[in-house]
């Protein structure tokens, strides 16, 4: 019989260690003195960073696994050579979601942030709040916080983590406090229909001691909960909302009583909702309003979340992870508000399934983009599907131009953007690395 305790295994091997969540979990083991190494298909900034930290990383799929326990991502199938060999050798195989759940069980208090959009920013905000409040905590972030990276540890009392809905991974987490930011139609390759997706979130909220939900999201509001938040409604509201170049300030109202004024350092109205969710959860743990305010105001953002990458021919370039129509719509709105000239948009679809399922929504959200480039699909785990391809999406947008390579992308942008224009890069694939390679 295999144990479900992390400490019972002397060493670990991670397949797909270069992923943002996997690398964070590997870094936690390394910090605890547990030997860990892993492999990934390609070298990246993240794998190089792991090597510098002393975690061995093999590039490829041919390394022999001598460790007893093997952690692998949900995107890895049974045909993966290392995973197949590990199974044949009788090793303990642990899916990433299950391993995250095992990790959370080592902490007395677990706070999980769920939702189809905004998880990473809200999770990172909470880490800054807990840091400001001098709590003993660790945080597992699904992106790179500007100051804390994708994992930080300042103690072992509280564990803050993202709870992903992909393949119902969030159900592996037994949370003391569950935050549900929103529920939207996504990852439908993993769900029979939208009702099954909603039911999964319902189970997630129901198995937590406390649930904090978005009062302005109808599906989230219908879940079991005891605390709500929203800009205009809920137990925690943002009143006297003001914006300066899309950086918002507001007064947090707790059940009708004004508490404190917060000034965010990150752009976008959606960040107000993320901040309110973090505020509501932190109050559950007896933080003062000033401690929460100070924490939220030290949050400087997450990489690829409206991140300023640099310039191309002197024109500013902003990168955002938005890959779902709802996220894209919010990001486009923010970009339009700060752009003084013309907005040029580069979008890379993420997976054929999502593009095919939401084709009408993608066409609708991009319909008003006059300067739109569609870059080839980031397939991730999927096989080619012409109906869900980037080329098919470009075909539904008369003003769009399809580009296949970095050279074509650079050529398209060589003369068009002018002073006061803005280039916005959207997508969850490798488009950020592609664009970084052609910056000034």
XYZ file of C-alpha atoms in Angstrom:
440
model
C 0.000 0.000 0.000
C 1.152 3.509 -0.798
C 1.074 6.283 1.770
C -0.786 9.560 1.259
C 1.693 11.484 3.394
C 4.334 13.519 1.561
C 6.938 13.000 4.282
C 6.745 9.206 3.946
C 8.536 9.322 0.587
C 12.264 10.019 0.651
C 12.475 11.574 -2.813
C 10.305 12.712 -5.717
C 10.447 12.963 -9.500
C 8.295 15.525 -11.356
C 7.265 14.924 -14.983
C 6.549 18.347 -16.478
C 8.492 20.167 -13.775
C 8.702 23.340 -15.889
C 5.002 24.088 -15.444
C 4.178 26.980 -13.170
C 2.261 24.910 -10.611
C 4.593 21.898 -10.786
C 7.694 24.020 -10.306
C 6.124 25.695 -7.262
C 5.380 22.316 -5.669
C 8.884 21.086 -6.473
C 10.388 24.215 -4.929
C 8.417 23.593 -1.739
C 9.845 20.061 -1.417
C 13.335 21.400 -2.070
C 12.875 24.082 0.606
C 11.856 21.362 3.089
C 15.039 19.407 2.337
C 13.299 16.606 0.417
C 15.309 15.519 -2.671
C 13.465 16.342 -5.880
C 14.305 16.366 -9.549
C 12.336 16.216 -12.769
C 12.047 16.533 -16.508
C 10.349 18.663 -19.104
C 9.938 18.547 -22.855
C 11.748 21.841 -23.489
C 14.128 24.133 -21.677
C 12.649 27.381 -20.398
C 13.344 30.271 -18.047
C 11.550 28.319 -15.346
C 13.596 25.111 -15.768
C 16.788 27.172 -15.781
C 15.688 28.884 -12.569
C 15.040 25.509 -10.927
C 18.525 24.334 -11.877
C 20.038 27.483 -10.355
C 18.153 26.724 -7.136
C 19.742 23.274 -7.025
C 16.893 21.182 -8.457
C 18.164 18.884 -11.263
C 16.092 19.124 -14.463
C 16.413 16.822 -17.470
C 15.209 18.056 -20.851
C 13.556 15.201 -22.732
C 11.631 12.050 -21.908
C 14.396 9.454 -21.772
C 15.774 9.824 -18.237
C 15.433 6.835 -15.918
C 13.379 7.513 -12.798
C 14.933 6.018 -9.680
C 12.681 7.816 -7.195
C 9.813 5.938 -5.559
C 7.189 8.687 -6.033
C 6.395 10.367 -9.360
C 4.272 13.500 -9.691
C 2.814 14.300 -13.107
C 0.514 16.908 -14.649
C -3.049 16.282 -15.755
C -1.980 17.025 -19.319
C 0.375 14.013 -19.332
C -1.178 10.900 -20.859
C -0.314 7.249 -20.398
C 1.790 7.216 -23.569
C 4.457 9.407 -21.974
C 7.591 7.175 -21.921
C 8.677 8.063 -18.390
C 5.182 7.778 -16.948
C 4.630 4.421 -18.652
C 7.976 3.099 -17.376
C 7.263 4.358 -13.851
C 3.896 2.611 -13.850
C 5.445 -0.633 -15.041
C 8.077 -0.367 -12.305
C 5.358 -0.099 -9.660
C 6.189 3.397 -8.512
C 3.730 5.638 -6.684
C 2.134 7.814 -9.393
C 0.588 11.041 -8.096
C -1.382 13.450 -10.326
C -0.511 17.105 -9.697
C -3.972 17.858 -8.292
C -3.745 15.017 -5.787
C -0.251 16.075 -4.755
C -1.469 19.639 -4.188
C -4.190 18.204 -1.954
C -1.579 16.181 -0.033
C 0.476 19.345 0.360
C -2.483 21.297 1.718
C -3.160 18.588 4.319
C 0.140 19.466 6.021
C -1.261 22.869 7.086
C -3.893 23.534 9.797
C -5.589 26.276 7.749
C -6.135 26.104 3.963
C -7.452 28.974 1.840
C -8.230 28.046 -1.772
C -9.027 30.493 -4.565
C -11.239 29.118 -7.340
C -12.920 30.574 -10.410
C -12.479 30.534 -14.154
C -10.814 33.968 -14.124
C -8.686 35.922 -11.658
C -7.361 33.079 -9.470
C -3.709 33.987 -9.798
C -4.077 37.687 -9.005
C -6.364 37.062 -6.034
C -4.070 34.361 -4.640
C -1.058 36.649 -4.977
C -2.966 39.509 -3.329
C -3.719 37.269 -0.350
C -0.040 36.378 -0.006
C 0.789 40.084 0.299
C -1.938 40.553 2.892
C -0.687 37.606 4.973
C 2.878 38.875 4.633
C 1.817 42.310 5.856
C -0.038 40.698 8.768
C 3.094 38.729 9.703
C 1.275 35.404 9.560
C 3.077 32.071 9.315
C 2.013 30.981 5.829
C 2.992 29.468 2.510
C 1.490 30.389 -0.847
C 1.249 28.362 -4.069
C 0.579 30.780 -6.946
C -0.352 29.826 -10.521
C 1.858 32.561 -11.930
C 4.855 34.676 -11.001
C 4.109 37.436 -8.523
C 6.352 40.441 -9.167
C 7.922 40.083 -5.717
C 7.215 36.568 -4.430
C 7.410 34.376 -7.548
C 5.142 31.337 -7.790
C 5.867 29.998 -4.322
C 6.764 31.554 -1.005
C 6.969 30.171 2.516
C 7.042 32.113 5.766
C 5.722 29.398 8.043
C 3.494 26.342 8.235
C 0.226 27.528 9.772
C -1.683 28.779 6.690
C -1.608 27.481 3.121
C -2.936 29.726 0.331
C -3.387 28.142 -3.081
C -5.217 28.289 -6.386
C -7.914 25.699 -6.964
C -8.160 24.855 -10.670
C -11.348 23.541 -12.279
C -9.482 21.607 -15.009
C -10.411 17.920 -14.677
C -12.150 18.803 -11.386
C -8.761 19.274 -9.723
C -10.211 21.663 -7.141
C -12.105 18.806 -5.474
C -8.788 17.408 -4.225
C -8.527 20.381 -1.863
C -10.234 20.263 1.529
C -10.362 23.966 2.308
C -11.107 25.802 5.501
C -11.964 28.852 3.396
C -12.982 28.548 -0.270
C -13.126 31.635 -2.483
C -15.167 31.446 -5.710
C -14.523 34.425 -7.980
C -16.760 33.375 -10.880
C -18.012 30.400 -12.879
C -17.772 30.532 -16.647
C -17.967 28.116 -19.567
C -14.414 26.834 -19.910
C -12.520 23.523 -20.003
C -15.593 21.967 -21.536
C -13.435 19.110 -22.814
C -13.506 17.957 -19.160
C -17.221 18.436 -18.473
C -20.375 16.945 -19.909
C -22.136 20.310 -19.856
C -22.310 23.579 -17.924
C -24.454 22.047 -15.187
C -21.693 19.548 -14.374
C -19.192 22.417 -14.232
C -21.427 24.341 -11.818
C -22.030 21.216 -9.722
C -18.259 20.759 -9.383
C -17.948 24.251 -7.934
C -20.905 23.511 -5.664
C -19.107 20.458 -4.270
C -15.945 22.504 -3.815
C -17.802 25.177 -1.844
C -19.791 22.604 0.116
C -16.752 20.713 1.395
C -15.199 23.923 2.817
C -15.928 25.265 6.287
C -16.470 28.756 4.875
C -17.198 29.940 1.338
C -16.615 33.464 0.020
C -18.457 34.055 -3.276
C -18.918 36.806 -5.841
C -22.378 38.282 -5.277
C -22.386 39.678 -8.833
C -21.767 36.348 -10.561
C -25.130 34.499 -10.722
C -23.642 30.998 -10.711
C -21.219 31.728 -7.884
C -23.907 33.470 -5.811
C -26.105 30.345 -6.034
C -23.449 28.190 -4.323
C -23.456 27.431 -0.575
C -21.740 30.403 1.097
C -21.545 32.570 4.182
C -19.676 35.641 2.864
C -20.236 37.633 -0.333
C -18.369 40.396 -2.131
C -19.025 42.624 -5.132
C -18.413 46.101 -6.416
C -22.053 47.100 -6.055
C -23.500 44.358 -3.856
C -22.460 41.878 -1.197
C -21.145 41.886 2.368
C -17.981 43.594 1.120
C -18.454 46.374 -1.451
C -16.331 48.983 -3.204
C -17.863 52.449 -2.806
C -16.693 55.783 -4.217
C -14.872 53.921 -6.988
C -12.369 56.113 -8.870
C -9.884 55.422 -11.658
C -6.667 57.062 -12.814
C -5.329 55.432 -15.999
C -7.244 52.271 -15.006
C -5.693 52.049 -11.546
C -8.585 52.045 -9.138
C -9.114 53.401 -5.652
C -12.187 52.690 -3.536
C -13.508 52.555 -0.012
C -14.222 49.055 1.292
C -17.594 48.834 2.953
C -18.191 45.916 5.331
C -21.887 45.172 5.705
C -22.737 48.836 5.235
C -19.904 50.237 7.371
C -17.008 52.071 5.594
C -13.679 50.617 6.743
C -10.698 51.847 4.754
C -9.698 53.332 1.396
C -7.590 51.174 -0.916
C -5.474 52.332 -3.864
C -4.421 49.487 -6.147
C -1.141 49.552 -8.075
C -2.436 47.310 -10.874
C -4.692 48.193 -13.798
C -8.157 46.916 -14.528
C -11.574 47.074 -12.921
C -11.527 43.305 -12.486
C -8.734 43.747 -9.947
C -11.199 45.518 -7.680
C -13.217 42.292 -7.452
C -10.058 40.265 -6.785
C -9.098 42.705 -4.025
C -12.565 42.548 -2.447
C -12.426 38.741 -2.432
C -9.033 38.820 -0.722
C -10.312 41.442 1.735
C -13.355 39.359 2.665
C -11.295 36.210 3.221
C -8.663 38.041 5.278
C -11.324 39.488 7.581
C -12.382 35.906 8.272
C -8.910 35.495 9.837
C -9.149 38.633 12.001
C -6.897 40.915 9.955
C -7.388 44.597 10.621
C -8.635 46.750 7.751
C -5.326 48.634 7.695
C -3.295 45.408 7.472
C -5.345 44.278 4.484
C -5.133 47.691 2.818
C -1.347 47.751 3.237
C -1.042 44.257 1.796
C -3.213 45.005 -1.231
C -1.308 48.205 -1.940
C 2.049 46.367 -1.981
C 0.788 44.004 -4.701
C 2.553 45.040 -7.928
C 1.037 42.432 -10.186
C 1.774 39.057 -11.733
C 3.795 38.379 -14.856
C 1.631 38.140 -17.985
C -1.257 39.874 -16.235
C -1.271 43.228 -18.030
C 2.520 43.178 -17.818
C 4.559 45.840 -19.580
C 7.024 43.812 -21.635
C 9.003 46.587 -23.326
C 8.744 48.281 -26.709
C 8.667 47.317 -30.383
C 9.897 50.054 -32.695
C 9.403 52.406 -29.784
C 5.755 51.393 -29.221
C 4.836 50.044 -25.746
C 3.956 46.338 -25.570
C 1.692 44.899 -22.860
C 1.255 41.157 -22.342
C -1.788 39.546 -20.735
C -2.624 35.890 -20.052
C -6.258 36.376 -21.145
C -7.323 33.386 -23.249
C -11.075 33.176 -22.606
C -13.514 35.623 -24.273
C -14.646 37.029 -20.918
C -11.053 37.707 -19.857
C -10.192 39.117 -23.266
C -13.144 41.511 -23.167
C -12.067 42.896 -19.784
C -8.445 43.270 -20.906
C -9.405 44.984 -24.169
C -11.543 47.449 -22.220
C -8.629 48.318 -19.950
C -6.222 48.662 -22.884
C -8.570 50.938 -24.815
C -8.904 53.225 -21.800
C -5.147 53.769 -21.455
C -4.290 53.813 -25.177
C -3.947 57.324 -26.636
C -3.633 56.203 -30.244
C -4.467 52.969 -32.071
C -4.591 49.605 -30.329
C -2.830 46.702 -32.074
C -3.817 43.267 -30.772
C -1.945 39.971 -31.100
C -3.888 36.908 -29.968
C -2.772 33.292 -29.732
C -5.638 30.825 -29.173
C -4.994 28.296 -26.403
C -6.122 24.783 -27.363
C -8.313 23.772 -30.291
C -11.126 22.621 -28.001
C -11.604 25.989 -26.303
C -11.461 27.856 -29.625
C -13.988 25.521 -31.238
C -16.380 25.524 -28.256
C -16.295 29.307 -27.904
C -15.804 30.310 -31.545
C -18.849 32.633 -31.590
C -17.733 34.302 -28.371
C -14.190 34.812 -29.691
C -15.498 36.332 -32.934
C -17.791 38.620 -30.963
C -15.158 39.890 -28.528
C -12.673 40.641 -31.309
C -15.211 42.079 -33.767
C -14.322 45.700 -32.957
C -10.531 45.212 -33.087
C -9.389 47.027 -36.228
C -5.730 45.963 -35.960
C -5.819 42.272 -35.107
C -3.215 39.562 -35.676
C -4.100 35.919 -34.914
C -1.037 33.809 -34.151
C -0.965 30.035 -34.641
C -2.697 27.985 -31.947
C -0.897 26.835 -28.838
C -2.083 23.219 -28.904
C -0.869 22.223 -25.411
C -2.097 18.645 -24.951
C -4.330 18.463 -28.043
C -4.123 17.121 -31.580
C -4.798 19.407 -34.541
C -8.430 20.303 -35.215
C -9.064 22.541 -38.213
C -12.434 23.713 -36.880
C -10.819 25.047 -33.712
C -7.658 26.393 -35.279
C -6.315 29.935 -35.234
C -6.714 29.973 -39.012
C -10.440 29.191 -38.642
C -10.817 31.974 -36.077
C -9.064 34.449 -38.370
C -11.436 33.393 -41.146
C -14.383 34.542 -39.054
C -12.864 37.997 -38.534
C -12.542 39.864 -41.864
C -10.207 42.483 -40.411
C -7.840 39.912 -38.855
C -4.588 38.644 -40.335
C -3.252 35.181 -39.583
C 0.474 34.819 -38.857
C 2.422 31.588 -38.553
C 5.866 32.633 -37.315
C 7.754 35.240 -35.313
C 9.284 36.587 -38.530
C 5.837 37.121 -40.071
C 4.662 38.733 -36.849
C 7.563 41.172 -36.810
C 7.046 42.011 -40.480
C 3.376 42.795 -39.902
C 4.294 45.116 -37.055
C 7.375 46.712 -38.577
C 5.751 49.934 -39.776
C 2.116 49.969 -38.639
C 2.191 51.062 -34.964
C 3.089 54.718 -34.448
C 3.732 57.012 -31.499
C 0.911 56.943 -28.895
C -0.199 53.511 -30.166
C -0.190 50.406 -27.985
C 0.491 46.738 -28.757
C -1.484 44.239 -26.658
C -0.402 40.581 -26.601
C -3.058 38.076 -25.479
C -2.895 34.347 -24.817
C -1.836 31.634 -22.372
C 0.581 29.809 -24.684
C 4.113 30.716 -25.771
C 3.150 33.986 -27.458
C 4.857 36.009 -24.719
C 8.194 34.330 -25.490
C 7.652 34.800 -29.219
C 7.039 38.525 -28.780
C 9.878 38.956 -26.297
C 12.174 37.680 -29.018
C 11.286 40.544 -31.367
C 11.218 43.422 -28.899
C 13.585 46.355 -29.277
